[in-house]
Amino acid sequence: VLAEHPDLQVLIYGRGPLEAELRQAVADQGLAGNVQLMGFADDLPAQLGCLDLLVHPADMEGLGVSLLQASAARVPIIASRAGGMPEAVVDGENGLLISVGDVAGLAAAMNRLLGDAALRAQMGGAGRARVLREFSVDTLCEGNLAIYKKVLAQ
């Protein structure tokens, strides 16, 4: 990806048991100029709007609130087809889905979106519209209410 986008800046959010190992790998690979480990961000929703895309190649994940937050901020997403991530990312609509562990597919997806600002804007807008339509408080409450009514009717 850096060969096609040498000015790429990667921000990695979160903390975990592999953080020290990741810091060392970034240093060993000479990537300190391109990769920053951000730790936890209390104001993540405010920071998301500054991103060109959000990449989340996890091998397991629930729905992923950060994915919905990115969509709400008009940020296209690249995520794995794992857990609940396909619920938040519709392939080709608000982002791209890759197979778990597919490094070449991840790089291709990143290069595709990084190289096409119009596609990023289109997917970002579609993501925001989808979050407002399908994940609003009203929509979620209506869904829960429908389930309760169905259970009570039985």
N, CA and C of each residue as an Amber inpcrd file, in Angstrom:
protein
   462
   0.8380000  -1.1840000   0.0000000   0.0000000   0.0000000   0.0000000
   0.8850000   1.2510000   0.0000000   1.9620000   1.2130000   0.7740000
   2.8610000   2.3690000   0.8170000   3.5350000   2.6250000  -0.5250000
   3.7290000   1.5890000  -1.3250000   4.3280000   1.7890000  -2.6480000
   3.4320000   2.6630000  -3.5180000   2.1180000   2.4940000  -3.4030000
   1.1720000   3.2960000  -4.1860000   0.7960000   4.6020000  -3.4980000
   0.9160000   4.6270000  -2.1800000   0.4990000   5.8020000  -1.3990000
   1.5760000   6.1070000  -0.3530000   2.7290000   6.6110000  -0.7910000
   3.8600000   6.7980000   0.1310000   3.6070000   7.8040000   1.2560000
   2.6340000   8.6840000   1.1010000   2.3240000   9.6560000   2.1500000
   1.2520000   9.1580000   3.1170000   0.8700000   7.9020000   2.9920000
  -0.1730000   7.3220000   3.8350000   0.1650000   7.4700000   5.3180000
  -0.8210000   7.8820000   6.0870000  -0.7090000   7.9340000   7.5450000
  -1.7230000   6.9570000   8.1230000  -1.2440000   6.0040000   8.8950000
  -2.0910000   4.9920000   9.5200000  -2.1710000   5.3030000  11.0110000
  -3.3890000   5.4600000  11.4990000  -3.6280000   5.6900000  12.9230000
  -4.2720000   4.4370000  13.4910000  -3.6300000   3.8290000  14.4650000
  -4.1550000   2.6100000  15.0760000  -4.6910000   2.9740000  16.4570000
  -5.9960000   2.7400000  16.6420000  -6.6610000   3.0730000  17.8970000
  -6.8500000   1.8230000  18.7400000  -6.8070000   1.9950000  20.0520000
  -7.0530000   0.9030000  20.9750000  -5.7930000   0.5100000  21.7210000
  -5.9910000  -0.3760000  22.6670000  -4.8910000  -0.8870000  23.4750000
  -5.1130000  -2.3790000  23.6470000  -4.0510000  -3.0720000  23.9710000
  -4.2010000  -4.4900000  24.2130000  -2.8790000  -5.1410000  24.5260000
  -2.9050000  -6.4510000  24.7390000  -1.6980000  -7.1650000  25.1550000
  -0.6030000  -7.1990000  24.0840000  -0.9340000  -6.9270000  22.8390000
   0.0640000  -6.9560000  21.7660000   0.6240000  -5.5710000  21.4420000
   0.2750000  -4.5750000  22.2440000   0.6720000  -3.1990000  21.9390000
   2.1930000  -3.0260000  21.8850000   2.9150000  -3.5560000  22.8620000
   4.3770000  -3.4160000  22.8740000   4.9930000  -4.1070000  21.6590000
   4.4800000  -5.2810000  21.3390000   4.9650000  -6.0190000  20.1700000
   4.6840000  -5.2400000  18.8830000   3.5140000  -4.6210000  18.8020000
   3.1560000  -3.8240000  17.6320000   4.0600000  -2.5990000  17.5100000
   4.3150000  -1.9240000  18.6230000   5.2270000  -0.7690000  18.6070000
   6.6050000  -1.1810000  18.0920000   7.0720000  -2.3260000  18.5630000
   8.3890000  -2.8070000  18.1370000   8.3840000  -3.1500000  16.6500000
   7.3190000  -3.7700000  16.1750000   7.2260000  -4.1190000  14.7500000
   7.2150000  -2.8620000  13.8840000   6.5000000  -1.8340000  14.3160000
   6.4700000  -0.5660000  13.5770000   7.8810000   0.0040000  13.4880000
   8.5990000  -0.0050000  14.6080000   9.9740000   0.5100000  14.6220000
  10.8950000  -0.3500000  13.7620000  10.8130000  -1.6730000  13.9230000
  11.6850000  -2.5900000  13.1750000  11.4830000  -2.4880000  11.6720000
  10.2450000  -2.2410000  11.2510000   9.9270000  -2.1610000   9.8210000
  10.1890000  -0.7660000   9.2510000  10.5980000   0.1680000  10.1000000
  10.8490000   1.5290000   9.6440000   9.5820000   2.2760000   9.2660000
   8.4970000   1.9920000   9.9760000   7.1980000   2.5830000   9.6380000
   6.7760000   3.7170000  10.5710000   7.6650000   4.1540000  11.4460000
   7.2980000   5.1770000  12.4280000   6.8220000   6.4700000  11.7690000
   7.2630000   6.7580000  10.5640000   6.8180000   7.9570000   9.8640000
   5.4340000   7.8270000   9.2610000   4.9360000   6.5880000   9.1780000
   3.6260000   6.3490000   8.5660000   2.5810000   5.7880000   9.5220000
   3.0100000   5.2430000  10.6380000   2.0850000   4.5600000  11.5500000
   2.1800000   5.1850000  12.9360000   1.0310000   5.5530000  13.4770000
   0.9660000   6.0920000  14.8350000   0.0090000   5.2410000  15.6630000
   0.4550000   4.8400000  16.8370000  -0.4080000   4.1130000  17.7640000
  -1.0610000   5.1390000  18.6770000  -2.3670000   5.2660000  18.5610000
  -3.1110000   6.3400000  19.2130000  -3.6400000   5.9780000  20.6010000
  -3.6610000   4.6910000  20.9540000  -4.2650000   4.2900000  22.2170000
  -5.7720000   4.4690000  22.1590000  -6.3850000   4.6330000  23.3270000
  -7.8260000   4.8740000  23.3700000  -8.1030000   6.3460000  23.1110000
  -9.1930000   6.6220000  22.4510000  -9.5890000   8.0020000  22.1600000
 -10.9870000   8.2300000  22.7090000 -11.0920000   9.0580000  23.7270000
 -12.4020000   9.3750000  24.2940000 -13.2750000  10.1360000  23.3060000
 -12.6250000  10.8490000  22.3860000 -13.3570000  11.6570000  21.4080000
 -13.2890000  11.0400000  20.0110000 -13.3230000   9.7100000  19.9470000
 -13.2010000   9.0240000  18.6590000 -14.2050000   9.5210000  17.6240000
 -15.4860000   9.6910000  17.9510000 -16.4090000  10.1860000  16.9200000
 -15.9630000  11.5160000  16.3090000 -15.3710000  12.3870000  17.1140000
 -14.8980000  13.6700000  16.5890000 -13.6870000  13.4810000  15.6810000
 -12.8590000  12.4820000  15.9730000 -11.6650000  12.2370000  15.1710000
 -11.9750000  11.5090000  13.8640000 -13.0430000  10.7370000  13.8430000
 -13.3530000   9.9250000  12.6660000 -13.5350000  10.7530000  11.4060000
 -14.1240000  11.9150000  11.5190000 -14.3750000  12.7440000  10.3510000
 -13.1160000  13.2020000   9.6400000 -11.9770000  13.0930000  10.3000000
 -10.6990000  13.4850000   9.6950000 -10.0730000  12.3550000   8.8810000
 -10.6500000  11.1740000   8.9400000 -10.0710000  10.0100000   8.2700000
 -10.5770000   9.8830000   6.8380000  -9.7260000   9.3450000   5.9680000
 -10.1400000   9.0330000   4.5970000 -10.8930000   7.7160000   4.5510000
 -10.5220000   6.7800000   5.4260000 -11.2250000   5.5090000   5.5240000
 -10.8960000   4.8650000   6.8490000 -11.7520000   3.9400000   7.2570000
 -11.5310000   3.1720000   8.4710000 -11.2960000   1.7270000   8.0530000
 -10.2180000   1.1480000   8.5410000  -9.8680000  -0.2340000   8.2030000
  -9.9690000  -1.0630000   9.4760000 -10.7690000  -2.1280000   9.4250000
 -11.0210000  -2.9560000  10.6110000 -10.9880000  -4.4350000  10.1990000
  -9.7800000  -4.9840000  10.0240000  -9.6730000  -6.3730000   9.5440000
  -9.6700000  -7.4120000  10.6660000 -10.5280000  -7.2480000  11.6510000
 -10.5760000  -8.1630000  12.7890000 -11.0580000  -9.5470000  12.3640000
 -10.6400000 -10.5650000  13.1350000 -11.1090000 -11.9170000  12.8280000
 -12.3570000 -12.2780000  13.6240000 -12.7310000 -11.4450000  14.5920000
 -14.0220000 -11.5910000  15.2590000 -14.3970000 -10.2490000  15.8680000
 -15.6810000  -9.9640000  15.8370000 -16.1660000  -8.6600000  16.2960000
 -17.6760000  -8.7550000  16.4050000 -18.2300000  -8.0550000  17.3660000
 -19.6800000  -7.9310000  17.4370000 -20.1230000  -6.9830000  16.3360000
 -21.1580000  -6.2470000  16.5870000 -21.6410000  -5.2960000  15.5880000
 -20.5900000  -4.2470000  15.2830000 -19.8600000  -3.7960000  16.2740000
 -18.8070000  -2.8240000  16.0300000 -19.3230000  -1.4000000  16.0060000
 -19.4690000  -0.8120000  17.1800000 -19.9750000   0.5490000  17.2850000
 -19.0860000   1.5120000  16.5120000 -17.7690000   1.2740000  16.5210000
 -16.8670000   2.1800000  15.7930000 -17.1700000   2.1810000  14.2990000
 -17.6640000   1.0700000  13.7770000 -18.0270000   1.0160000  12.3570000
 -19.2410000   1.9010000  12.0890000 -20.2220000   1.8490000  12.9810000
 -21.4040000   2.7030000  12.8280000 -21.0310000   4.1710000  13.0120000
 -20.1250000   4.4420000  13.9520000 -19.6670000   5.8160000  14.1520000
 -18.9540000   6.3310000  12.9050000 -18.1370000   5.4800000  12.2850000
 -17.4410000   5.8850000  11.0590000 -18.4470000   6.1810000   9.9540000
 -19.4330000   5.3160000   9.8040000 -20.4600000   5.5540000   8.7860000
 -21.1990000   6.8570000   9.0520000 -21.5390000   7.1090000  10.3060000
 -22.2360000   8.3500000  10.6470000 -21.3880000   9.5730000  10.3090000
 -20.0550000   9.4070000  10.3470000 -19.1360000  10.5040000  10.0280000
 -18.7770000  10.5450000   8.5370000 -19.4780000   9.7410000   7.7320000
 -19.2560000   9.6870000   6.2790000 -17.8820000   9.1240000   5.9040000
 -17.3920000   8.1990000   6.7030000 -16.0970000   7.5750000   6.4340000
 -16.3450000   6.1700000   5.8910000 -15.8510000   5.8570000   4.6910000
 -16.0090000   4.5000000   4.1670000 -15.1710000   3.5150000   4.9830000
 -15.5800000   2.2550000   4.9490000 -14.9940000   1.2380000   5.8250000
 -14.4900000   0.0560000   5.0090000 -13.3680000  -0.4960000   5.4380000
 -12.9120000  -1.7990000   4.9610000 -12.9100000  -2.6970000   6.1930000
 -13.6460000  -3.7970000   6.1340000 -13.7620000  -4.6840000   7.2880000
 -13.7800000  -6.1350000   6.8270000 -13.5400000  -7.0170000   7.7770000
 -13.5810000  -8.4520000   7.5120000 -15.0130000  -8.9600000   7.5190000
 -15.2210000 -10.0430000   6.7870000 -16.5070000 -10.7490000   6.8400000
 -16.4840000 -11.6410000   8.0800000 -16.6200000 -11.0240000   9.2400000
 -16.5400000 -11.7740000  10.4940000 -17.5220000 -11.1810000  11.4880000
 -18.1000000 -12.0430000  12.3060000 -18.9960000 -11.5870000  13.3510000
 -20.1010000 -10.7040000  12.8090000 -20.3340000  -9.5900000  13.4920000
 -21.3990000  -8.6770000  13.1050000 -20.9740000  -7.5940000  12.1310000
 -19.7230000  -7.6240000  11.6850000 -19.2600000  -6.5470000  10.7990000
 -20.0410000  -6.4440000   9.4930000 -20.4480000  -7.5510000   8.8750000
 -21.2740000  -7.4070000   7.6650000 -22.6430000  -6.7720000   7.9260000
 -23.0700000  -6.7010000   9.1770000 -24.3030000  -5.9770000   9.5020000
 -24.0870000  -4.4710000   9.3850000 -22.8700000  -4.0310000   9.6550000
 -22.5560000  -2.6040000   9.6140000 -22.0130000  -2.1630000   8.2620000
 -21.3920000  -3.0910000   7.5390000 -20.7680000  -2.7540000   6.2540000
 -21.4170000  -3.5780000   5.1520000 -22.0510000  -2.9050000   4.2130000
 -22.6170000  -3.5630000   3.0390000 -21.5840000  -3.4220000   1.9260000
 -21.0460000  -4.5570000   1.4930000 -19.9620000  -4.5570000   0.5110000
 -20.3560000  -3.7950000  -0.7480000 -19.5420000  -2.8030000  -1.0870000
 -19.7860000  -2.0070000  -2.2770000 -20.7220000  -0.8340000  -2.0590000
 -21.3700000  -0.7710000  -0.9000000 -22.2930000   0.3350000  -0.6140000
 -21.6420000   1.3830000   0.2860000 -21.3190000   0.9860000   1.5110000
 -20.6820000   1.9340000   2.4290000 -19.2530000   1.5300000   2.7780000
 -18.7550000   0.5430000   2.0560000 -17.3900000   0.0850000   2.2720000
 -17.1280000  -1.1910000   1.5140000 -16.0470000  -1.8310000   1.8800000
 -15.6490000  -3.0790000   1.2380000 -15.4140000  -4.1360000   2.3040000
 -15.8590000  -5.3540000   2.0340000 -15.6240000  -6.4770000   2.9330000
 -14.5500000  -7.3800000   2.3420000 -13.6870000  -7.8730000   3.2130000
 -12.6260000  -8.7890000   2.8030000 -12.7470000 -10.0660000   3.6270000
 -12.1600000 -11.1280000   3.1260000 -12.1340000 -12.3740000   3.8840000
 -11.1510000 -12.2380000   5.0450000 -11.4460000 -12.9160000   6.1410000
 -10.5620000 -12.9010000   7.3040000  -9.1850000 -13.4190000   6.8940000
  -8.1570000 -12.6720000   7.2370000  -6.7880000 -13.0860000   6.9670000
  -6.2990000 -12.8360000   5.5550000  -7.1040000 -12.2290000   4.7110000
  -6.7310000 -11.9850000   3.3120000  -5.9270000 -10.6890000   3.1990000
  -4.6170000 -10.7980000   3.3940000  -3.7430000  -9.6240000   3.3890000
  -3.7180000  -8.9740000   2.0150000  -3.6400000  -9.7800000   0.9540000
  -3.6300000  -9.2210000  -0.4060000  -4.9520000  -8.5130000  -0.7060000
  -6.0580000  -9.1040000  -0.2760000  -7.3650000  -8.4810000  -0.4720000
  -7.4950000  -7.1840000   0.3060000  -6.9290000  -7.1520000   1.5090000
  -6.9380000  -5.9340000   2.3150000  -6.1480000  -4.8320000   1.6180000
  -4.9550000  -5.1670000   1.1430000  -4.1280000  -4.1740000   0.4460000
  -4.8290000  -3.6690000  -0.8110000  -5.4520000  -4.5680000  -1.5600000
  -6.1590000  -4.1660000  -2.7850000  -7.3280000  -3.2400000  -2.4550000
  -8.0720000  -3.5640000  -1.4020000  -9.2030000  -2.7210000  -1.0000000
  -8.7200000  -1.3460000  -0.5560000  -7.6350000  -1.3150000   0.2050000
  -7.0860000  -0.0290000   0.6410000  -6.6230000   0.7960000  -0.5540000
  -5.8990000   0.1740000  -1.4650000  -5.4260000   0.8970000  -2.6500000
  -6.5910000   1.4070000  -3.4880000  -7.6280000   0.5840000  -3.6060000
  -8.7990000   0.9930000  -4.3940000  -9.4400000   2.2520000  -3.8200000
  -9.6920000   2.2540000  -2.5130000 -10.3620000   3.4060000  -1.9120000
  -9.4310000   4.6080000  -1.7700000  -8.1850000   4.3750000  -1.4300000
  -7.2550000   5.5000000  -1.3080000  -7.0370000   6.1900000  -2.6470000
  -7.1660000   5.4360000  -3.7290000  -6.9480000   5.9940000  -5.0570000
  -8.1780000   6.5890000  -5.7150000  -9.3170000   6.5740000  -5.0310000
 -10.5630000   7.0330000  -5.6540000 -11.3820000   7.8750000  -4.6710000
 -11.0970000   9.1720000  -4.6460000 -11.7820000  10.0770000  -3.7150000
 -13.2840000  10.1140000  -3.9610000 -13.6980000  10.0240000  -5.2240000
 -15.1310000  10.0620000  -5.5310000 -15.8400000   8.8380000  -4.9560000
 -15.2190000   7.6760000  -5.0650000 -15.8060000   6.4550000  -4.5060000
 -15.8670000   6.5450000  -2.9810000 -14.8170000   7.0820000  -2.3700000
 -14.8430000   7.2620000  -0.9090000 -15.9990000   8.1690000  -0.5020000
 -16.1810000   9.2610000  -1.2260000 -17.2730000  10.1940000  -0.8990000
 -18.6320000   9.5330000  -1.0930000 -18.7770000   8.7600000  -2.1660000
 -20.0400000   8.0660000  -2.4360000 -20.3440000   7.0680000  -1.3240000
 -19.3520000   6.2510000  -0.9700000 -19.5560000   5.2540000   0.0840000
 -19.7840000   5.9150000   1.4350000 -19.0700000   7.0030000   1.7000000
 -19.2620000   7.7170000   2.9580000 -20.6720000   8.2580000   3.0910000
 -21.1880000   8.8480000   2.0240000 -22.5610000   9.3610000   2.0430000
 -23.5780000   8.2540000   2.2040000 -23.3520000   7.1340000   1.5200000
 -24.2630000   5.9920000   1.6360000 -24.2370000   5.4180000   3.0470000
 -23.0610000   5.4070000   3.6580000 -22.9500000   4.9080000   5.0260000
 -23.7260000   5.7600000   6.0100000 -23.6060000   7.0710000   5.8680000
 -24.3500000   7.9700000   6.7690000 -25.8530000   7.7780000   6.5960000
 -26.3020000   7.7080000   5.3520000 -27.7330000   7.5160000   5.0950000
 -28.2160000   6.2000000   5.7030000 -27.4110000   5.1560000   5.5940000
 -27.7910000   3.8490000   6.1270000 -27.8810000   3.8700000   7.6500000
 -26.9200000   4.5050000   8.2990000 -26.9560000   4.5950000   9.7650000
 -28.2000000   5.3510000  10.2200000 -28.4890000   6.4570000   9.5650000
 -29.6730000   7.2370000   9.9440000 -30.9610000   6.4580000   9.7060000
 -30.9760000   5.6420000   8.6400000 -32.1730000   4.8890000   8.2750000
 -32.3510000   3.6410000   9.1410000 -31.2680000   2.8960000   9.3770000
 -31.3970000   1.5710000   9.9860000 -30.9420000   1.4730000  11.4370000
 -30.1890000   2.4450000  11.9140000 -29.6440000   2.3380000  13.2660000
 -30.0080000   3.5290000  14.1450000 -31.0380000   4.2660000  13.7660000
 -31.4780000   5.3870000  14.6010000 -32.1490000   4.8350000  15.8560000
 -32.2550000   5.6580000  16.8690000 -32.9140000   5.2450000  18.1110000
 -34.3500000   4.8250000  17.8230000 -35.0560000   5.5910000  16.9950000
 -36.4470000   5.2590000  16.6700000 -36.5480000   3.9000000  15.9900000
 -35.6720000   3.6470000  15.0210000 -35.6990000   2.3730000  14.2960000
 -35.4110000   1.2110000  15.2390000 -34.4110000   1.3630000  16.0990000
 -34.0680000   0.2870000  17.0270000 -35.1870000   0.0540000  18.0390000
 -35.7990000   1.1160000  18.5260000 -36.9190000   0.9700000  19.4690000
 -38.1120000   0.2890000  18.8060000 -38.4130000   0.6820000  17.5630000
 -39.5160000   0.0500000  16.8360000 -39.2550000  -1.4380000  16.6480000
 -38.0180000  -1.8060000  16.3490000 -37.6720000  -3.2180000  16.1890000
 -37.8410000  -3.9920000  17.4770000 -37.3760000  -3.4250000  18.5860000
 -37.5390000  -4.0790000  19.8860000 -39.0070000  -4.1970000  20.2610000
 -39.7670000  -3.1490000  20.0270000 -41.1960000  -3.1590000  20.3380000
 -41.9200000  -4.2410000  19.5360000 -41.5720000  -4.3950000  18.2790000
 -42.1920000  -5.4280000  17.4410000 -41.8990000  -6.8210000  17.9920000
 -40.6870000  -7.0370000  18.4730000 -40.3340000  -8.3390000  19.0550000
 -41.1360000  -8.5780000  20.3310000 -41.2240000  -7.5700000  21.1990000
 -41.9940000  -7.7140000  22.4380000 -43.4560000  -8.0330000  22.1380000
 -44.0480000  -7.3440000  21.1800000 -45.4500000  -7.5890000  20.8180000
 -45.6320000  -9.0130000  20.3060000 -44.6840000  -9.4810000  19.5240000
 -44.7680000 -10.8370000  18.9810000 -44.6880000 -11.8670000  20.1070000
 -43.7770000 -11.6580000  21.0490000 -43.6240000 -12.5790000  22.1760000
 -44.8760000 -12.5660000  23.0490000 -45.4100000 -11.3880000  23.3200000
 -46.6020000 -11.2820000  24.1620000 -47.8340000 -11.8830000  23.4970000
 -47.8730000 -11.8830000  22.1790000 -49.0160000 -12.4410000  21.4520000
 -49.0100000 -13.9640000  21.4840000 -47.8810000 -14.5620000  21.8030000
 -47.8010000 -16.0300000  21.8000000 -48.3310000 -16.6000000  23.0570000
